[in-house]
Short mmCIF file of C-alpha atoms in Angstrom, two decimals:
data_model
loop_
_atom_site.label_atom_id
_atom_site.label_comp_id
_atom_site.label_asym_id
_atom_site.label_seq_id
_atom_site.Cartn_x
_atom_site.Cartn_y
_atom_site.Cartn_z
CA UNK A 1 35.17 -43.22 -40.39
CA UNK A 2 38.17 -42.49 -37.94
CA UNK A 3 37.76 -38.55 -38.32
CA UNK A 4 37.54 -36.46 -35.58
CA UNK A 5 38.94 -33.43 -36.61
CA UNK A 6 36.53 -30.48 -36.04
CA UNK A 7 35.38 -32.70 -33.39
CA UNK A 8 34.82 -30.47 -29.83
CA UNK A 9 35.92 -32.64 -26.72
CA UNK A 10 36.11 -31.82 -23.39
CA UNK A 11 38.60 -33.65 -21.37
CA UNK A 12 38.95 -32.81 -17.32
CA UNK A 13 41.96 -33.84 -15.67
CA UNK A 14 44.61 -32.57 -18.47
CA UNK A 15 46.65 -30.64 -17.24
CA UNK A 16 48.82 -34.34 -16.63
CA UNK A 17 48.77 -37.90 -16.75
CA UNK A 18 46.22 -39.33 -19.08
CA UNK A 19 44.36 -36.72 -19.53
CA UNK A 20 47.08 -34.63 -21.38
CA UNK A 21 48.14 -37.50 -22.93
CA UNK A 22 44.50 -38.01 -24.32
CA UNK A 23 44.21 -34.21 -25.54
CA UNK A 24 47.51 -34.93 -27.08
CA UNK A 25 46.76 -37.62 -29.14
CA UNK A 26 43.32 -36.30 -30.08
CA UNK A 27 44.98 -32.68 -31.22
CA UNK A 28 47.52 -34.37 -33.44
CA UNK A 29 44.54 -36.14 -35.44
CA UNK A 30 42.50 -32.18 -35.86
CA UNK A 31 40.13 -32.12 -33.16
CA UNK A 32 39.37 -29.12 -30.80
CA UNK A 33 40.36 -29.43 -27.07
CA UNK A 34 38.71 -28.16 -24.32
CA UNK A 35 40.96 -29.20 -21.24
CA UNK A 36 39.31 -28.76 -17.44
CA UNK A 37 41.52 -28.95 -14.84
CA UNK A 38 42.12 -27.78 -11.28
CA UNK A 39 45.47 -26.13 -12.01
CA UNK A 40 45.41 -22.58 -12.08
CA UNK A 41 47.60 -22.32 -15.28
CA UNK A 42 48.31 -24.63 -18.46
CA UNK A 43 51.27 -27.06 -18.26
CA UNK A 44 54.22 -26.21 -20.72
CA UNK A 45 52.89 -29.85 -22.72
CA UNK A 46 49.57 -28.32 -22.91
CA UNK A 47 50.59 -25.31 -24.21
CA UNK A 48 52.33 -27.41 -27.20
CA UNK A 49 49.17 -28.40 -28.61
CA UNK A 50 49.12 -24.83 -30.18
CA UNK A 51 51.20 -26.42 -32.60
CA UNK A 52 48.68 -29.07 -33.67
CA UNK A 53 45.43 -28.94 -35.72
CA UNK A 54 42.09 -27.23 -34.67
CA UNK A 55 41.66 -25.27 -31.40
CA UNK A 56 42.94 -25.23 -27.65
CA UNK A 57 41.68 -23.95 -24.71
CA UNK A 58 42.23 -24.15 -20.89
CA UNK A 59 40.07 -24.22 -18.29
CA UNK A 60 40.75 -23.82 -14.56
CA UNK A 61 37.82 -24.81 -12.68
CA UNK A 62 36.62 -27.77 -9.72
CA UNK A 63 35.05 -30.83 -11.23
CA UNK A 64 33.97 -31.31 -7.59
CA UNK A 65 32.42 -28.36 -8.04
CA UNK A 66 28.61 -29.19 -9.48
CA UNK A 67 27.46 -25.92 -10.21
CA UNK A 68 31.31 -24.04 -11.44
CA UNK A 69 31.80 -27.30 -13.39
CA UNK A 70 28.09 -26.79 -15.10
CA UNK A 71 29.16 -22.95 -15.61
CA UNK A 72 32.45 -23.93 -17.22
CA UNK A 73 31.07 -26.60 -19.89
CA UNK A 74 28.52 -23.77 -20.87
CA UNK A 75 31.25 -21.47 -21.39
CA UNK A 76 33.19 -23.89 -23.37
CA UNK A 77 29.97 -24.33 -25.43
CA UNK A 78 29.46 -20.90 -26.48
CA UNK A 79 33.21 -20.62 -26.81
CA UNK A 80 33.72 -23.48 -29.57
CA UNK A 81 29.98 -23.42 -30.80
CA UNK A 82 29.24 -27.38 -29.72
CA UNK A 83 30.51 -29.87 -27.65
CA UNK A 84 30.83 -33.28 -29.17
CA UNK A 85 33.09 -35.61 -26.80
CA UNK A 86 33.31 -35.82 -23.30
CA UNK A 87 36.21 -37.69 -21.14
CA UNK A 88 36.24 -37.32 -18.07
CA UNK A 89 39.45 -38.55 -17.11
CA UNK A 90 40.27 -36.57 -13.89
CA UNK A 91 41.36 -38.91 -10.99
CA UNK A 92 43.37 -38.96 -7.58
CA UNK A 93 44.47 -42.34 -6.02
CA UNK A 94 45.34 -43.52 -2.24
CA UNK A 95 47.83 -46.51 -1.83
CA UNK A 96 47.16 -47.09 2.07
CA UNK A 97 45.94 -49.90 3.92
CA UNK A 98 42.15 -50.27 4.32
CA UNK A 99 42.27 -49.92 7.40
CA UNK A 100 44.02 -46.61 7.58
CA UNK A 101 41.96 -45.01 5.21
CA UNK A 102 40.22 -42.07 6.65
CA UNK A 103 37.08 -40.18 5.79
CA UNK A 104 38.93 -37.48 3.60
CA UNK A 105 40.64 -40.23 2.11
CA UNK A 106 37.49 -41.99 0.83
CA UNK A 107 35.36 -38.79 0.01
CA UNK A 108 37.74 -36.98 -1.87
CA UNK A 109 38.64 -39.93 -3.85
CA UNK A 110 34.67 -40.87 -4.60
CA UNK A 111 34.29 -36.60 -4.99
CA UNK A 112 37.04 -36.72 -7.98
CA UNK A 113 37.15 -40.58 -9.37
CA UNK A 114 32.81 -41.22 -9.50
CA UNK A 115 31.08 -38.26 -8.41
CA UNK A 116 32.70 -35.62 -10.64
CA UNK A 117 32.63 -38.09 -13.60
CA UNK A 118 28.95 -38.44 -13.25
CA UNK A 119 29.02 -34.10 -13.26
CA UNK A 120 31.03 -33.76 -15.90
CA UNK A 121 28.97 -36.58 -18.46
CA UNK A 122 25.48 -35.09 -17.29
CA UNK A 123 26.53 -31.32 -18.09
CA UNK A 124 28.11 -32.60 -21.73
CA UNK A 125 25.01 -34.62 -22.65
CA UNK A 126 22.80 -32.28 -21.95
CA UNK A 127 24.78 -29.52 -24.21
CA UNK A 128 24.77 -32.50 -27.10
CA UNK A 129 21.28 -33.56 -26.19
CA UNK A 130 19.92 -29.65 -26.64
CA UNK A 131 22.77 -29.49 -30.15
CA UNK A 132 20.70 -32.67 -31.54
CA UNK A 133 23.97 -33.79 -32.70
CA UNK A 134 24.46 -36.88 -30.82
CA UNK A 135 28.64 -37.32 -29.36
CA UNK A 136 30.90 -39.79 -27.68
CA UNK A 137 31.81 -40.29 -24.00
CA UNK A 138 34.74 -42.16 -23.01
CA UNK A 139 35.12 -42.64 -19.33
CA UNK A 140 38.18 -43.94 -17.46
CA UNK A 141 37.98 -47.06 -15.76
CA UNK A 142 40.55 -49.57 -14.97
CA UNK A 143 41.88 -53.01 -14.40
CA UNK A 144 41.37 -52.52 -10.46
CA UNK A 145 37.58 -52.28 -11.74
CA UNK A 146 37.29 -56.21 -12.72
CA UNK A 147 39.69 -57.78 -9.70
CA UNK A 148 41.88 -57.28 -6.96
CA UNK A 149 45.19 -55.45 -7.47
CA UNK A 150 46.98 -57.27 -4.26
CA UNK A 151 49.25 -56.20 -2.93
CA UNK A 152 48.27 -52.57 -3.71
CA UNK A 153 46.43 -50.88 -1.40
CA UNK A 154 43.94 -48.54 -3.02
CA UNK A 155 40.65 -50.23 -1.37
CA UNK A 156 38.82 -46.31 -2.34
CA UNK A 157 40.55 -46.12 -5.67
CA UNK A 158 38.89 -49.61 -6.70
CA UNK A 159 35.48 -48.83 -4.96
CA UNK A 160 35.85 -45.44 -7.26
CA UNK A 161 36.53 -46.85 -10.81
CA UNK A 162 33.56 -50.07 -10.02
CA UNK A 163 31.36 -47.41 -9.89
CA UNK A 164 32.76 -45.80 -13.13
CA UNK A 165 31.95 -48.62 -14.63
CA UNK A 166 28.50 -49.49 -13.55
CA UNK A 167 28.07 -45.70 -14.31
CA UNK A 168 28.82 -45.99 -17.91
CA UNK A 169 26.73 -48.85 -18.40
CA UNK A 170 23.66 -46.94 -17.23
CA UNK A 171 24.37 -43.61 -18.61
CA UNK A 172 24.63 -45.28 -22.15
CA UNK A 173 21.36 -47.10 -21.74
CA UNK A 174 19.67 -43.37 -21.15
CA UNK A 175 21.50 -41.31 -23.68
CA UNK A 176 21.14 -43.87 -26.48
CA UNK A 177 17.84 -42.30 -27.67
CA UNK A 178 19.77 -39.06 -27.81
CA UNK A 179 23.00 -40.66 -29.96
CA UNK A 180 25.03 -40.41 -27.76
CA UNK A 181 27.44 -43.02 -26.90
CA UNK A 182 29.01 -43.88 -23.26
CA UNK A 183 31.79 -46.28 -23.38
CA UNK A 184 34.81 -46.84 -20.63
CA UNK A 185 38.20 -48.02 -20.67
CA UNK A 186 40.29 -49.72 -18.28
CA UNK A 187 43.90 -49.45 -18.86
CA UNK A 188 46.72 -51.53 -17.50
CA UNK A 189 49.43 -50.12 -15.69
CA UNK A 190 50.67 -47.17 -17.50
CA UNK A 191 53.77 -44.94 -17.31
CA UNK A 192 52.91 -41.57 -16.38
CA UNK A 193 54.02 -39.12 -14.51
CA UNK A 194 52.21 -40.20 -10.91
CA UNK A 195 53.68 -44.11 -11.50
CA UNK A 196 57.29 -42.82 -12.50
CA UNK A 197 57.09 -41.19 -9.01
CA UNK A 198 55.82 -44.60 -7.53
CA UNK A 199 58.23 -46.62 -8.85
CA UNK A 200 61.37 -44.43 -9.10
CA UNK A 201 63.88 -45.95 -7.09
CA UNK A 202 62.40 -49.03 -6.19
CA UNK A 203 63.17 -51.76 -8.57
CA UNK A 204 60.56 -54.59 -6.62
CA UNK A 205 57.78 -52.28 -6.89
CA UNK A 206 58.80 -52.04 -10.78
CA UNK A 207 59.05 -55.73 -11.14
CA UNK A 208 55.30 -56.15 -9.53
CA UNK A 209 54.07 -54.15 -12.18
CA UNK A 210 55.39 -55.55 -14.88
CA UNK A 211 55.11 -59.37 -13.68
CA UNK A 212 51.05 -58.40 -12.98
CA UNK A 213 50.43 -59.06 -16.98
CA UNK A 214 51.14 -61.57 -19.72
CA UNK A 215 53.22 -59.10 -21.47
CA UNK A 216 55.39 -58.70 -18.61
CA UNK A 217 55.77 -54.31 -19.13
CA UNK A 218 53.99 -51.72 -18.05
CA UNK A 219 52.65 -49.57 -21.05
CA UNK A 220 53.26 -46.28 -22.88
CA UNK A 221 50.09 -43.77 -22.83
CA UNK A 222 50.48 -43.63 -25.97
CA UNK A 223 49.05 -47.69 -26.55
CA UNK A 224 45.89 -46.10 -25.90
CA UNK A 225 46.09 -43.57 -28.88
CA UNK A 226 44.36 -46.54 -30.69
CA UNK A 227 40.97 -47.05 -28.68
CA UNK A 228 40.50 -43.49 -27.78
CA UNK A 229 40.53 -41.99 -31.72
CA UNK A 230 37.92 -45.39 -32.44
CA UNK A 231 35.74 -44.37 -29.49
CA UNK A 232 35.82 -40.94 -30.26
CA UNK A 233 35.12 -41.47 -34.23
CA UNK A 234 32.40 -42.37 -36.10
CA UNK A 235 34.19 -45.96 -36.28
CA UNK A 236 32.52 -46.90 -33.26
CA UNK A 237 29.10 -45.55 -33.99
CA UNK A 238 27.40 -48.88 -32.94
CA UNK A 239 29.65 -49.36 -29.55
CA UNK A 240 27.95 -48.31 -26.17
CA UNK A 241 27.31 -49.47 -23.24
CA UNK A 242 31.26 -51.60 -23.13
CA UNK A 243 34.82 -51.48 -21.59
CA UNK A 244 37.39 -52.09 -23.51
CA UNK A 245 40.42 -52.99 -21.69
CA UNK A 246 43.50 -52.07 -22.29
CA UNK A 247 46.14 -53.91 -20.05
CA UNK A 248 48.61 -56.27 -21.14
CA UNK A 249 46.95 -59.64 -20.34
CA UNK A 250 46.33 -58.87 -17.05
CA UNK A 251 42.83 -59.59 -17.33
#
């Protein structure tokens, strides 16, 4: 019931961070990757998944972009026959004070975090609607969806992954007739790539992270191999319409 090799799943946003990380983990158990990002060339990482089972393909293209991003997941149908998962997993964050936060600040981060998410899960669910196969959708939420993460200051950011939330709830309740599943998760704090730069070099900033949950770390990606292979398998063929956090105990 775990299986998701031959599985097609689109995943925007990795080219880095979680969304690599996600592709990653979901190559190493067989399934086909279809990987949307902004970059106009593969990362080295990406280009190891060659090396893992079923097929891998890059995509540069805009998930701001409504109409390119529609263009692209039609491509990537044709290309790999179906599409069967969707995560949309692309996201920027700005740590500044609320009251500093400009206009560009808080429109590019609802364009990327909410507005592209909503893009990218209409576009797939129609392509699995009009395959009558049903698939899974995992978007990305987070703790900063449920409370407060004082003293951060990411007032957008929080705004951005509330909505994911409510989002998924919604979207699930529409594209259940279809079988098609819409879950989120919100992870904890997580070391990748943009928090390594955040924290490098300053040991209290570290410390805050780490004292923020019962578990008193901050996580590897790879703690979320677990959840995303469930959501993404037939194992979870009677969850919609939750989050599942992932985070340490700080909830």
């Amino acid at each position: 019931m775990f299986e998701v090799r031959g599985k097609t799943v689109v995943i925007t946003g990795g080219a880095r961070g979680l969304g690599l990380h996600f592709a990653q983990c979901l190559a190493q158990f067989g399934a086909n990757i279809a990987v949307i990002d902004l970059a106009s060339k593969p990362s080295e990482a990406f280009l190891e998944l060659q090396g893992k089972g079923g097929n891998h393909k890059y995509y540069q293209a805009d998930v701001t972009d409504y109409d390119g991003l529609k263009s692209t997941i039609d491509t990537i149908a044709n290309d790999f026959g179906s599409i069967n998962g969707c995560i949309p997993a692309a996201g920027i964050i700005r740590d500044k004070p609320f009251l500093e936060h400009s206009k560009s600040d808080i429109d590019s981060t609802l364009a990327v975090n909410l507005n592209a998410v909503f893009y990218t899960v209409q576009h797939c669910a129609a392509k699995m609607k009009e395959q009558k196969s049903g698939g899974s959708i995992i978007c990305i939420a987070s703790t900063a969806s449920h409370q407060s993460l004082w003293p951060q200051t990411i007032t957008a950011y929080t705004a951005s992954k509330f909505g994911v939330r409510g989002f998924t709830k919604q979207a699930a309740a529409e594209l259940a007739q279809y079988n098609i599943r819409v879950n989120s998760i919100s992870p904890g704090c997580m070391m990748t790539d943009m928090l390594q730069s955040v924290i490098t070099g300053d040991e209290s900033r570290r410390k805050l992270f780490e004292d923020n949950c019962v578990m008193h770390r901050i996580a590897k990606p790879s703690e979320l191999n677990g959840i995303v292979v469930y959501l993404m398998s037939d194992a979870s063929s009677y969850a919609t319409a939750a989050d599942y956090r992932v985070d340490g105990g700080v909830l």
